[in-house]
Coordinates of C-alpha atoms in Angstrom, one line a residue:
Chain A
M1 CA 6.3 17.7 -57.9
N2 CA 5.3 20.5 -55.6
N3 CA 1.8 20.6 -57.2
L4 CA 1.5 16.9 -56.8
I5 CA 2.3 17.1 -53.1
Q6 CA -0.1 20.0 -52.7
N7 CA -2.7 17.9 -54.4
E8 CA -2.1 14.9 -52.1
M9 CA -2.2 17.1 -49.0
M10 CA -5.5 18.5 -50.1
K11 CA -6.9 15.0 -50.5
L12 CA -5.6 14.1 -47.0
L13 CA -7.1 17.2 -45.4
A14 CA -10.4 16.7 -47.2
K15 CA -10.7 13.3 -45.8
K16 CA -10.6 14.7 -42.2
R17 CA -8.5 11.8 -41.0
L18 CA -6.3 14.1 -38.9
V19 CA -9.3 15.4 -37.1
I20 CA -10.5 11.9 -36.3
I21 CA -7.0 11.1 -35.0
G22 CA -7.0 14.2 -32.9
V23 CA -10.3 13.2 -31.4
I24 CA -9.1 9.7 -30.6
V25 CA -5.9 11.0 -29.0
G26 CA -8.0 13.5 -27.0
I27 CA -10.4 11.0 -25.6
L28 CA -7.6 8.6 -24.7
V29 CA -5.5 11.2 -23.0
L30 CA -8.5 12.3 -21.0
M31 CA -9.1 8.7 -19.9
F32 CA -5.5 8.2 -18.9
T33 CA -5.4 11.5 -17.1
Y34 CA -8.4 10.5 -15.1
A35 CA -7.1 7.0 -14.4
Q36 CA -3.8 8.4 -13.2
Y37 CA -5.4 11.0 -11.1
K38 CA -7.6 8.3 -9.4
Q39 CA -4.6 6.1 -8.9
A40 CA -2.6 8.9 -7.2
E41 CA -5.6 9.7 -5.0
E42 CA -6.0 6.1 -3.9
Q43 CA -2.3 5.7 -3.2
Q44 CA -2.4 8.8 -1.1
E45 CA -5.4 7.4 0.8
K46 CA -3.6 4.2 1.4
L47 CA -0.4 5.7 2.7
G48 CA -1.9 8.6 4.4
T49 CA 0.7 11.0 3.0
T50 CA 1.4 12.9 -0.2
D51 CA 5.2 12.3 0.1
W52 CA 6.4 10.7 -3.1
R53 CA 9.4 9.1 -1.4
A54 CA 7.1 7.1 0.8
A55 CA 5.1 6.0 -2.2
L56 CA 8.3 5.1 -4.1
Q57 CA 9.6 3.2 -1.1
Q58 CA 6.3 1.3 -1.0
Q59 CA 6.7 0.4 -4.7
I60 CA 10.2 -0.9 -4.0
I61 CA 8.9 -3.0 -1.1
D62 CA 6.1 -4.4 -3.3
T63 CA 8.5 -5.3 -6.0
Q64 CA 10.8 -7.0 -3.5
N65 CA 7.9 -9.0 -2.3
R66 CA 7.0 -10.1 -5.9
L67 CA 10.6 -11.1 -6.4
S68 CA 10.5 -13.2 -3.3
S69 CA 8.0 -15.5 -4.8
N70 CA 9.9 -18.4 -6.4
R71 CA 7.5 -19.2 -9.2
M72 CA 8.4 -16.5 -11.6
L73 CA 9.8 -16.5 -15.1
D74 CA 13.4 -15.6 -15.3
E75 CA 13.0 -12.8 -17.8
W76 CA 10.3 -11.2 -15.7
R77 CA 12.5 -11.5 -12.6
E78 CA 15.3 -9.8 -14.5
Q79 CA 13.1 -6.9 -15.6
L80 CA 11.7 -6.4 -12.1
E81 CA 15.2 -6.5 -10.7
V82 CA 16.4 -3.8 -13.2
G83 CA 13.3 -1.7 -12.4
L84 CA 13.9 -2.2 -8.7
K85 CA 17.5 -1.0 -8.8
Q86 CA 16.6 2.1 -10.8
Q87 CA 13.9 3.0 -8.4
Q88 CA 16.3 2.6 -5.5
Y89 CA 18.8 4.8 -7.4
Y90 CA 16.1 7.5 -7.8
L91 CA 15.3 7.2 -4.2
D92 CA 18.9 7.3 -3.0
H93 CA 19.5 10.5 -5.0
D94 CA 16.2 12.1 -3.9
I95 CA 14.9 12.5 -7.4
N96 CA 11.2 11.9 -8.1
P97 CA 10.9 9.6 -11.1
S98 CA 7.4 10.9 -11.8
E99 CA 7.4 14.5 -10.9
P100 CA 3.8 15.5 -11.1
G101 CA 2.9 17.7 -14.0
A102 CA 1.8 17.6 -17.7
A103 CA 5.4 17.3 -18.9
T104 CA 5.8 14.0 -17.0
F105 CA 2.5 12.7 -18.2
T106 CA 3.4 13.5 -21.8
R107 CA 6.7 11.7 -21.4
M108 CA 5.0 8.6 -19.9
F109 CA 2.2 8.7 -22.5
L110 CA 4.7 8.8 -25.4
E111 CA 6.8 6.0 -23.9
N112 CA 3.8 3.8 -23.5
A113 CA 2.2 4.7 -26.9
I114 CA 5.3 4.2 -29.0
D115 CA 4.9 0.5 -29.8
L116 CA 1.2 0.2 -30.4
F117 CA -0.9 3.3 -30.1
I118 CA 1.1 5.6 -32.3
P119 CA 1.6 2.9 -35.0
L120 CA -2.2 2.4 -35.0
L121 CA -2.8 6.1 -35.5
I122 CA -0.3 6.2 -38.3
M123 CA -2.0 3.2 -40.0
I124 CA -5.3 5.1 -40.1
V125 CA -3.6 7.5 -42.6
A126 CA -1.0 5.3 -44.3
S127 CA -2.8 2.1 -45.0
D128 CA -5.1 3.4 -47.7
L129 CA -3.0 6.1 -49.4
V130 CA -2.6 4.0 -52.5
S131 CA -5.2 1.3 -52.1
S132 CA -8.0 3.7 -51.8
E133 CA -7.2 5.0 -55.2
N134 CA -7.5 1.5 -56.4
S135 CA -10.8 0.8 -54.8
Q136 CA -12.3 4.1 -55.9
G137 CA -10.9 3.7 -59.4
T138 CA -9.3 7.1 -59.3
I139 CA -5.9 5.5 -59.9
K140 CA -6.5 5.6 -63.6
L141 CA -7.2 9.3 -63.6
L142 CA -4.0 9.8 -61.6
L143 CA -1.9 7.7 -63.9
T144 CA -3.1 9.1 -67.1
R145 CA -1.6 12.4 -66.3
P146 CA 1.7 13.2 -68.1
V147 CA 3.8 12.6 -64.9
K148 CA 6.2 9.7 -64.2
R149 CA 4.7 7.1 -61.9
W150 CA 7.5 7.3 -59.4
K151 CA 6.8 11.0 -59.0
I152 CA 3.2 10.2 -58.2
L153 CA 4.1 7.7 -55.6
M154 CA 6.8 10.0 -54.3
S155 CA 4.3 12.8 -53.7
K156 CA 2.1 10.3 -51.8
Y157 CA 5.1 9.2 -49.7
V158 CA 6.1 12.8 -48.9
T159 CA 2.5 13.4 -47.8
L160 CA 2.7 10.4 -45.6
L161 CA 5.9 11.8 -44.0
L162 CA 4.2 15.1 -43.4
S163 CA 1.2 13.6 -41.9
V164 CA 3.3 11.4 -39.7
S165 CA 5.0 14.4 -38.3
I166 CA 1.7 16.2 -37.7
I167 CA 0.3 13.1 -35.9
V168 CA 3.3 12.8 -33.6
A169 CA 3.3 16.5 -32.8
M170 CA -0.4 16.5 -32.3
T171 CA -0.3 13.6 -29.9
A172 CA 2.4 15.2 -27.8
L173 CA 0.6 18.6 -27.8
L174 CA -2.8 17.2 -27.0
S175 CA -1.5 15.1 -24.1
Y176 CA 0.4 18.1 -22.7
L177 CA -2.6 20.5 -23.0
L178 CA -5.3 18.1 -21.8
S179 CA -3.4 16.5 -18.9
G180 CA -2.2 19.9 -17.8
L181 CA -5.8 20.7 -16.9
V182 CA -5.5 18.2 -14.0
F183 CA -1.8 18.0 -13.2
G184 CA -0.8 21.6 -14.0
Y185 CA 1.6 22.6 -16.8
Q186 CA 4.8 22.4 -14.9
G187 CA 7.6 19.9 -14.9
W188 CA 9.8 20.9 -17.8
A189 CA 12.9 21.3 -15.7
A190 CA 12.4 18.3 -13.6
P191 CA 15.5 16.1 -13.6
V192 CA 15.3 12.6 -15.3
I193 CA 18.0 10.0 -15.0
T194 CA 19.4 8.5 -18.2
G195 CA 22.4 6.3 -19.0
F196 CA 21.7 3.2 -17.0
G197 CA 23.9 0.5 -18.4
L198 CA 22.3 -2.9 -18.5
N199 CA 24.0 -6.2 -18.4
G200 CA 21.4 -8.9 -17.7
A201 CA 20.0 -8.0 -14.3
D202 CA 22.9 -5.9 -13.4
V203 CA 22.6 -2.2 -13.6
D204 CA 25.7 -0.2 -14.3
V205 CA 25.4 3.3 -12.9
S206 CA 28.8 4.6 -13.8
Q207 CA 27.4 6.4 -16.9
V208 CA 24.4 7.7 -15.3
R209 CA 23.6 11.4 -15.6
L210 CA 20.7 13.8 -15.1
V211 CA 18.8 15.3 -18.0
E212 CA 16.2 18.0 -17.8
Q213 CA 12.8 16.7 -18.7
W214 CA 12.3 18.9 -21.7
K215 CA 15.4 17.5 -23.3
F216 CA 14.3 14.0 -22.4
L217 CA 10.9 14.7 -24.0
L218 CA 12.5 15.9 -27.2
M219 CA 14.6 12.7 -27.3
D220 CA 11.5 10.7 -26.8
L221 CA 9.8 12.6 -29.6
G222 CA 12.6 11.9 -32.0
L223 CA 12.4 8.2 -31.3
V224 CA 8.6 8.1 -31.5
W225 CA 8.9 9.9 -34.9
L226 CA 11.3 7.3 -36.2
V227 CA 9.0 4.5 -35.2
A228 CA 6.1 6.3 -36.7
V229 CA 7.9 6.8 -40.0
V230 CA 9.0 3.2 -40.2
I231 CA 5.5 1.9 -39.5
G232 CA 4.0 4.4 -41.9
T233 CA 6.4 3.2 -44.6
L234 CA 5.5 -0.4 -44.0
S235 CA 1.8 0.3 -44.1
F236 CA 2.4 2.4 -47.3
M237 CA 4.1 -0.6 -48.9
L238 CA 1.2 -2.9 -48.0
S239 CA -1.2 -0.4 -49.5
V240 CA 0.7 -0.5 -52.7
L241 CA 1.0 -4.3 -52.7
V242 CA -2.5 -5.2 -51.5
R243 CA -5.5 -3.9 -53.4
S244 CA -7.9 -3.9 -50.5
T245 CA -7.4 -1.5 -47.6
P246 CA -8.8 -3.7 -44.9
A247 CA -6.5 -6.6 -45.9
G248 CA -3.5 -4.3 -45.7
M249 CA -4.6 -2.9 -42.3
G250 CA -5.2 -6.4 -41.1
I251 CA -1.7 -7.6 -42.0
M252 CA -0.1 -4.6 -40.3
L253 CA -2.3 -4.9 -37.2
A254 CA -1.4 -8.6 -36.9
A255 CA 2.3 -7.8 -37.1
L256 CA 2.0 -5.0 -34.4
I257 CA -0.1 -7.1 -32.0
S258 CA 2.2 -10.1 -32.4
G259 CA 5.1 -7.7 -31.7
A260 CA 3.4 -6.6 -28.4
I261 CA 2.9 -10.3 -27.4
L262 CA 6.4 -11.4 -28.6
N263 CA 8.0 -8.7 -26.5
N264 CA 7.0 -10.5 -23.4
M265 CA 8.3 -13.9 -24.4
V266 CA 11.1 -13.8 -27.0
S267 CA 14.0 -13.5 -24.7
S268 CA 15.2 -17.0 -25.5
W269 CA 14.5 -16.7 -29.2
E270 CA 17.5 -14.7 -30.2
S271 CA 16.9 -14.2 -34.0
A272 CA 13.5 -12.6 -33.2
K273 CA 15.4 -9.3 -32.7
Y274 CA 15.5 -8.8 -36.5
F275 CA 11.7 -8.4 -36.6
F276 CA 10.7 -4.8 -36.8
M277 CA 7.9 -5.2 -34.3
V278 CA 10.2 -6.3 -31.5
N279 CA 12.3 -3.2 -31.9
L280 CA 9.6 -0.6 -31.5
K281 CA 10.1 0.3 -27.9
L282 CA 13.0 2.6 -28.5
T283 CA 12.4 4.8 -25.6
T284 CA 13.3 2.1 -23.2
Y285 CA 16.9 2.4 -24.2
I286 CA 17.2 5.9 -22.9
S287 CA 15.0 5.4 -19.8
G288 CA 17.0 2.3 -19.1
S289 CA 14.6 -0.6 -18.9
A290 CA 15.6 -4.1 -20.0
P291 CA 15.2 -4.8 -23.8
P292 CA 13.1 -7.8 -24.8
I293 CA 16.2 -9.7 -25.9
E294 CA 19.5 -9.4 -24.3
G295 CA 22.1 -7.6 -26.4
M296 CA 19.7 -5.3 -28.2
T297 CA 20.9 -1.7 -28.1
L298 CA 19.5 1.6 -29.3
L299 CA 21.8 1.5 -32.3
S300 CA 20.9 -2.1 -33.3
S301 CA 17.2 -1.4 -33.0
V302 CA 17.5 1.8 -35.1
I303 CA 19.5 0.1 -37.7
T304 CA 17.1 -2.8 -37.8
L305 CA 14.2 -0.4 -38.3
L306 CA 16.1 1.5 -40.9
V307 CA 16.7 -1.6 -42.9
W308 CA 13.0 -2.5 -42.8
W309 CA 12.2 1.1 -43.8
L310 CA 14.6 1.0 -46.8
L311 CA 13.3 -2.4 -48.0
A312 CA 9.7 -1.3 -47.7
L313 CA 10.5 1.8 -49.7
I314 CA 12.3 -0.1 -52.5
V315 CA 9.5 -2.6 -52.7
S316 CA 6.9 0.1 -52.8
F317 CA 8.5 1.9 -55.7
A318 CA 9.4 -1.2 -57.6
A319 CA 5.9 -2.6 -57.3
F320 CA 4.1 0.7 -58.2
T321 CA 6.1 1.5 -61.3
R322 CA 5.7 -2.0 -62.7
K323 CA 2.1 -2.6 -61.7
D324 CA -0.5 -3.2 -64.4
V325 CA -3.5 -1.0 -63.8
Y326 CA -6.8 -2.1 -65.4
Chain B
M1 CA -10.4 23.8 -48.9
S2 CA -8.4 26.9 -49.6
K3 CA -5.1 26.6 -51.3
S4 CA -3.3 28.7 -48.7
K5 CA -4.6 26.6 -45.8
V6 CA -3.1 23.5 -47.5
L7 CA 0.2 25.3 -48.1
V8 CA 0.4 26.4 -44.5
T9 CA -0.2 22.9 -43.2
T10 CA 2.4 21.5 -45.5
I11 CA 5.0 24.0 -44.4
I12 CA 4.3 23.5 -40.8
S13 CA 4.4 19.8 -40.9
A14 CA 7.6 19.9 -43.0
V15 CA 9.3 22.0 -40.3
V16 CA 8.0 19.8 -37.5
G17 CA 9.2 16.7 -39.4
L18 CA 12.7 18.1 -39.8
F19 CA 12.8 19.1 -36.2
F20 CA 11.9 15.6 -35.2
L21 CA 14.6 14.2 -37.5
F22 CA 17.1 16.5 -35.7
C23 CA 15.8 15.3 -32.3
L24 CA 16.4 11.7 -33.4
G25 CA 20.0 12.4 -34.5
W26 CA 20.7 14.3 -31.3
T27 CA 19.3 11.4 -29.2
I28 CA 21.5 8.8 -30.8
F29 CA 24.6 11.1 -30.5
D30 CA 23.7 11.9 -26.9
H31 CA 23.2 8.2 -26.1
Y32 CA 26.5 7.1 -27.4
G33 CA 28.6 10.2 -26.6
K34 CA 29.7 9.1 -23.1
K35 CA 29.5 12.2 -21.0
T36 CA 29.7 11.5 -17.3
S37 CA 28.3 14.2 -15.1
D38 CA 28.6 13.9 -11.4
M39 CA 25.3 13.0 -9.8
R40 CA 24.5 15.5 -7.2
S41 CA 23.5 13.7 -4.0
T42 CA 20.9 15.8 -2.3
E43 CA 20.0 15.6 1.3
A44 CA 16.5 14.1 1.8
T45 CA 14.2 16.6 3.3
P46 CA 12.5 15.3 6.5
I47 CA 8.8 14.4 6.3
K48 CA 6.8 17.3 7.2
K49 CA 4.3 16.7 10.0
D50 CA 1.5 18.8 8.8
L51 CA -1.0 17.6 11.4
A52 CA -0.3 17.7 15.1
N53 CA -1.9 14.3 15.7
D54 CA -0.5 12.7 12.7
F55 CA 0.4 9.3 14.1
T56 CA 3.0 7.4 12.1
V57 CA 3.5 3.7 12.2
V58 CA 6.4 2.0 10.5
A59 CA 6.2 -1.8 10.1
L60 CA 9.4 -3.6 9.4
G61 CA 10.3 -7.3 9.1
D62 CA 9.2 -10.4 7.2
S63 CA 6.1 -12.0 5.8
L64 CA 4.1 -11.6 9.0
T65 CA 4.5 -7.9 8.7
R66 CA 3.5 -8.2 5.0
G67 CA 0.4 -10.2 5.9
T68 CA 1.1 -13.4 4.0
G69 CA -1.6 -15.9 4.7
D70 CA -4.4 -13.4 5.2
E71 CA -6.7 -13.5 2.2
S72 CA -7.7 -9.9 2.8
G73 CA -4.0 -8.9 2.6
K74 CA -4.1 -6.9 5.8
G75 CA -2.0 -9.0 8.1
Y76 CA -1.7 -8.0 11.7
V77 CA -0.4 -4.6 10.8
G78 CA -3.5 -3.8 8.8
L79 CA -5.7 -5.0 11.7
V80 CA -3.8 -3.1 14.3
L81 CA -4.2 0.0 12.2
E82 CA -8.0 -0.6 11.8
D83 CA -8.2 -0.9 15.6
L84 CA -6.4 2.3 16.1
E85 CA -8.5 4.1 13.5
N86 CA -11.7 2.9 15.2
E87 CA -10.6 3.9 18.6
Y88 CA -9.3 7.3 17.8
N89 CA -11.4 8.2 14.8
H90 CA -8.4 9.2 12.8
K91 CA -6.3 7.4 10.4
P92 CA -2.6 6.9 11.2
I93 CA 0.1 7.1 8.5
I94 CA 1.5 3.6 7.8
H95 CA 4.7 2.6 6.1
N96 CA 4.7 -1.1 5.7
L97 CA 8.2 -2.2 4.7
G98 CA 7.8 -5.9 5.4
I99 CA 9.4 -8.2 2.8
N100 CA 8.5 -11.9 2.4
G101 CA 11.3 -14.2 3.6
Q102 CA 13.4 -11.4 5.1
V103 CA 16.0 -12.6 7.6
S104 CA 17.6 -10.5 10.3
E105 CA 20.7 -9.9 8.2
E106 CA 18.7 -8.3 5.4
L107 CA 16.8 -6.2 7.8
V108 CA 20.1 -4.8 9.2
Q109 CA 20.8 -3.6 5.7
Q110 CA 17.3 -2.3 5.2
V111 CA 17.3 -0.1 8.3
K112 CA 20.5 1.5 6.9
Q113 CA 18.8 2.7 3.8
K114 CA 18.4 6.5 3.5
E115 CA 14.7 6.6 2.9
V116 CA 13.9 3.9 5.5
R117 CA 15.8 5.9 8.1
R118 CA 13.9 8.9 7.1
Q119 CA 10.6 7.1 7.7
I120 CA 11.9 5.6 11.0
K121 CA 12.7 9.1 12.0
A122 CA 9.1 10.2 11.6
A123 CA 7.7 7.2 13.3
D124 CA 5.8 7.2 16.6
V125 CA 5.5 3.4 16.7
I126 CA 7.7 0.7 15.0
L127 CA 6.3 -2.8 14.6
L128 CA 8.8 -5.5 14.1
T129 CA 8.6 -9.1 13.2
I130 CA 11.9 -10.8 12.4
G131 CA 13.7 -14.1 13.2
G132 CA 11.1 -16.6 11.9
N133 CA 13.1 -17.1 8.7
D134 CA 16.4 -17.2 10.6
L135 CA 15.2 -20.0 12.8
F136 CA 12.9 -22.1 10.6
Q137 CA 14.5 -21.6 7.2
K138 CA 11.3 -22.7 5.5
G139 CA 11.0 -25.8 7.6
Q140 CA 14.5 -27.0 7.0
T141 CA 15.3 -26.7 10.7
L142 CA 12.7 -29.3 11.5
I143 CA 13.8 -31.8 8.9
D144 CA 17.5 -32.0 9.6
Y145 CA 17.6 -31.0 13.2
D146 CA 21.0 -29.9 14.3
S147 CA 21.4 -28.1 17.6
Q148 CA 24.8 -26.9 16.6
V149 CA 23.5 -25.1 13.6
I150 CA 20.6 -23.6 15.5
S151 CA 22.6 -22.2 18.3
E152 CA 24.9 -20.6 15.7
S153 CA 22.1 -19.0 13.8
Q154 CA 20.6 -17.9 17.1
K155 CA 23.9 -16.2 18.1
K156 CA 24.1 -14.5 14.8
Y157 CA 20.5 -13.4 15.0
M158 CA 21.0 -11.8 18.4
E159 CA 23.9 -9.8 17.1
N160 CA 21.8 -8.6 14.1
L161 CA 18.9 -7.8 16.4
N162 CA 21.2 -5.6 18.5
D163 CA 22.4 -4.0 15.2
I164 CA 18.8 -3.3 14.2
F165 CA 17.9 -1.7 17.5
K166 CA 20.9 0.5 17.5
N167 CA 20.3 1.6 14.0
I168 CA 16.7 2.5 14.8
N169 CA 17.7 4.3 18.0
Q170 CA 20.3 6.3 16.2
V171 CA 17.7 8.1 14.2
N172 CA 14.8 7.9 16.6
D173 CA 14.9 6.9 20.2
K174 CA 11.5 8.2 21.1
A175 CA 9.4 5.8 19.1
T176 CA 8.2 2.7 20.8
I177 CA 9.4 -0.5 19.2
F178 CA 7.2 -3.6 19.4
L179 CA 9.1 -6.7 18.6
L180 CA 6.8 -9.8 18.1
G181 CA 8.1 -13.1 19.5
L182 CA 7.9 -16.3 17.5
Y183 CA 5.2 -18.9 17.7
N184 CA 5.8 -22.5 16.9
P185 CA 4.0 -23.5 13.7
F186 CA 5.2 -27.1 14.0
I187 CA 3.8 -27.8 17.4
E188 CA 1.4 -30.4 16.2
L189 CA 3.9 -32.2 13.9
D190 CA 6.4 -32.6 16.7
D191 CA 5.7 -35.3 19.4
D192 CA 8.7 -34.9 21.7
L193 CA 8.3 -31.1 21.7
D194 CA 11.9 -30.4 20.6
T195 CA 10.8 -27.5 18.4
N196 CA 8.9 -26.0 21.4
R197 CA 12.1 -25.9 23.4
I198 CA 14.0 -24.4 20.5
V199 CA 11.4 -21.6 19.9
R200 CA 11.2 -21.0 23.7
D201 CA 15.0 -20.6 23.9
W202 CA 15.0 -18.3 20.9
N203 CA 12.2 -16.1 22.4
N204 CA 13.9 -15.9 25.8
D205 CA 17.1 -14.7 24.3
T206 CA 15.3 -12.3 22.1
A207 CA 13.5 -10.9 25.1
E208 CA 16.9 -10.5 26.8
V209 CA 18.1 -8.4 23.9
V210 CA 15.0 -6.3 23.8
A211 CA 15.3 -5.6 27.6
H212 CA 18.4 -3.6 26.9
Y213 CA 16.5 -0.9 25.0
K214 CA 14.1 1.1 27.1
N215 CA 11.9 2.1 24.2
A216 CA 11.4 -1.5 23.1
I217 CA 8.8 -4.0 24.1
F218 CA 8.8 -7.7 23.5
V219 CA 5.3 -9.0 22.6
P220 CA 5.0 -12.8 23.0
T221 CA 2.9 -14.8 20.5
F222 CA 3.9 -18.3 21.5
D223 CA 1.0 -18.8 23.8
L224 CA -1.6 -17.6 21.3
F225 CA -0.9 -20.5 19.0
Q226 CA 0.0 -23.1 21.6
L227 CA -3.3 -24.9 22.0
S228 CA -5.0 -25.0 18.6
V229 CA -2.3 -24.1 16.2
N230 CA -4.1 -25.6 13.2
D231 CA -7.1 -23.3 13.6
Y232 CA -4.9 -20.3 13.3
L233 CA -2.5 -21.2 10.5
Y234 CA -2.9 -20.7 6.8
T235 CA -2.9 -23.7 4.4
D236 CA 0.9 -23.5 4.2
N237 CA 1.0 -24.5 7.8
F238 CA 3.5 -21.8 8.6
H239 CA 1.9 -18.3 8.3
P240 CA -1.1 -17.3 10.4
N241 CA -4.4 -17.1 8.7
K242 CA -6.9 -14.3 9.2
K243 CA -7.9 -15.6 12.6
G244 CA -4.3 -15.9 13.6
Y245 CA -3.5 -12.4 12.6
R246 CA -6.6 -11.2 14.5
L247 CA -5.1 -12.8 17.6
I248 CA -1.8 -11.1 17.2
A249 CA -3.4 -7.7 16.4
D250 CA -5.6 -8.0 19.5
R251 CA -2.5 -8.4 21.6
V252 CA -0.5 -5.5 20.0
A253 CA -3.2 -2.9 19.4
P254 CA -4.1 -2.2 23.1
L255 CA -0.4 -1.6 23.9
I256 CA -0.1 1.3 21.5
K257 CA -0.7 4.6 23.1
W258 CA -1.7 7.3 20.7
E259 CA -1.2 10.4 22.7
D260 CA -0.7 13.8 21.2
E261 CA 3.0 13.5 20.6
K262 CA 4.8 16.7 21.2
R263 CA 8.0 16.1 19.4

């Protein structure tokens, strides 16, 4: 088993996929860093002050003005109201919700990347783990060895888990290192508020507490990792089921993008909460924004994702061990 | 690809993966383990005035302050600021806190907010438009005209206005407050000039209130829109358009004195 995993790892590293992913992350982080830097600069120009409280107050006023327009979807209104109350809470307690620094940037980056960007990166590795052996014909060589089929698949799956971990760690590390060039490497101890209780547009602040940013960042990483593992497993299943890699990627991509779109419009379609792609934004539960469908909680989303994960795993192994190879 | 390199990568990623798994478990326990910690409520630090001639304008009020109706989004506040910048070759700090549809009661609440008070404290000039929504109620006043209702809301408004001035003066009694009077957007729709009388009454009472505060100035706008109201109104026939805001700004800007404040 160990040798099999080593063998798979060697294949993975020889493909240089991880290097490509690193380059993609690096370029994107640099872009976002520049964009955020520009935005901060412009805001400062507009307000004539560097004081974050003034900027936050202005954001609150802007949101209030958007809310005052009566032609607005109810669910957007609700989300805006929740955001507004949280911003006001930050302001009232004199806590900067976006303390400048690389730690904050990394947190924001992870929170925004969790539902689409990270899954896409994972797909690069996961979607051809098995199907590439098919298309290159090497699957026969692999299966003629005196090893049980499930062990071969298992070694591939373990490799997937390992590379998922590397990708998540690499994303976090690169965004910290690169954004730090501009924003500085501080911000680990900055306070972040967690524990907002949501009930429709009402925000319950009785459970609210402060967490140091490094703790919050680790929580985010744990959640991002879970999403990455689930997406990786689903792509893995497709690469077992579908012979061609592009087809498998296409299916996964369609699911992910539909999830991103659905997130904005499913609030009235209650049963959509059992789709995995609607449950990907796990970090919103700890930062306290409104979930896409009322009643969704961290636990319900995690369980939904785990059910999908388990099913994907069972299907993968069942299909692979019974498949005819010719 | 050397064997040891592969082995090292494998071990590192395995350790990282286990660590993430641990983080995940911790997150879920932390999220559901209800620990309440007391939120420390820190005192807001006052805005530092880093430049001696940093001139701060705080604009409070309703859609007129916001600039609704001006395609360029500046509104009279933006125009006043441009005028000041041109005249003094230096950009003032602006906090525009205007909210569409705000009525006097909401403004009373707003000036009590901690951060708003902090900004008022740093202000040299406070621009204020309020009352339009109290009186017109999106045109309802005109449709079902009831003098009883109007005089009641007028009374309430004067109380609120007093409240607003008192709250502002509590934190800052040095800043000059410019309160803009109301104009009558319905002047051309109204043949017997009932609305004119109502707005005039309203303005007179407002000016009376303003007169009680020595750092406050009432700036009339009624006359600006009196003769050709349709030229100066936006397509909603209620808010000023770009030209209308220009008129207001031309009246307010010259009143503002930007001396080197030594406070």
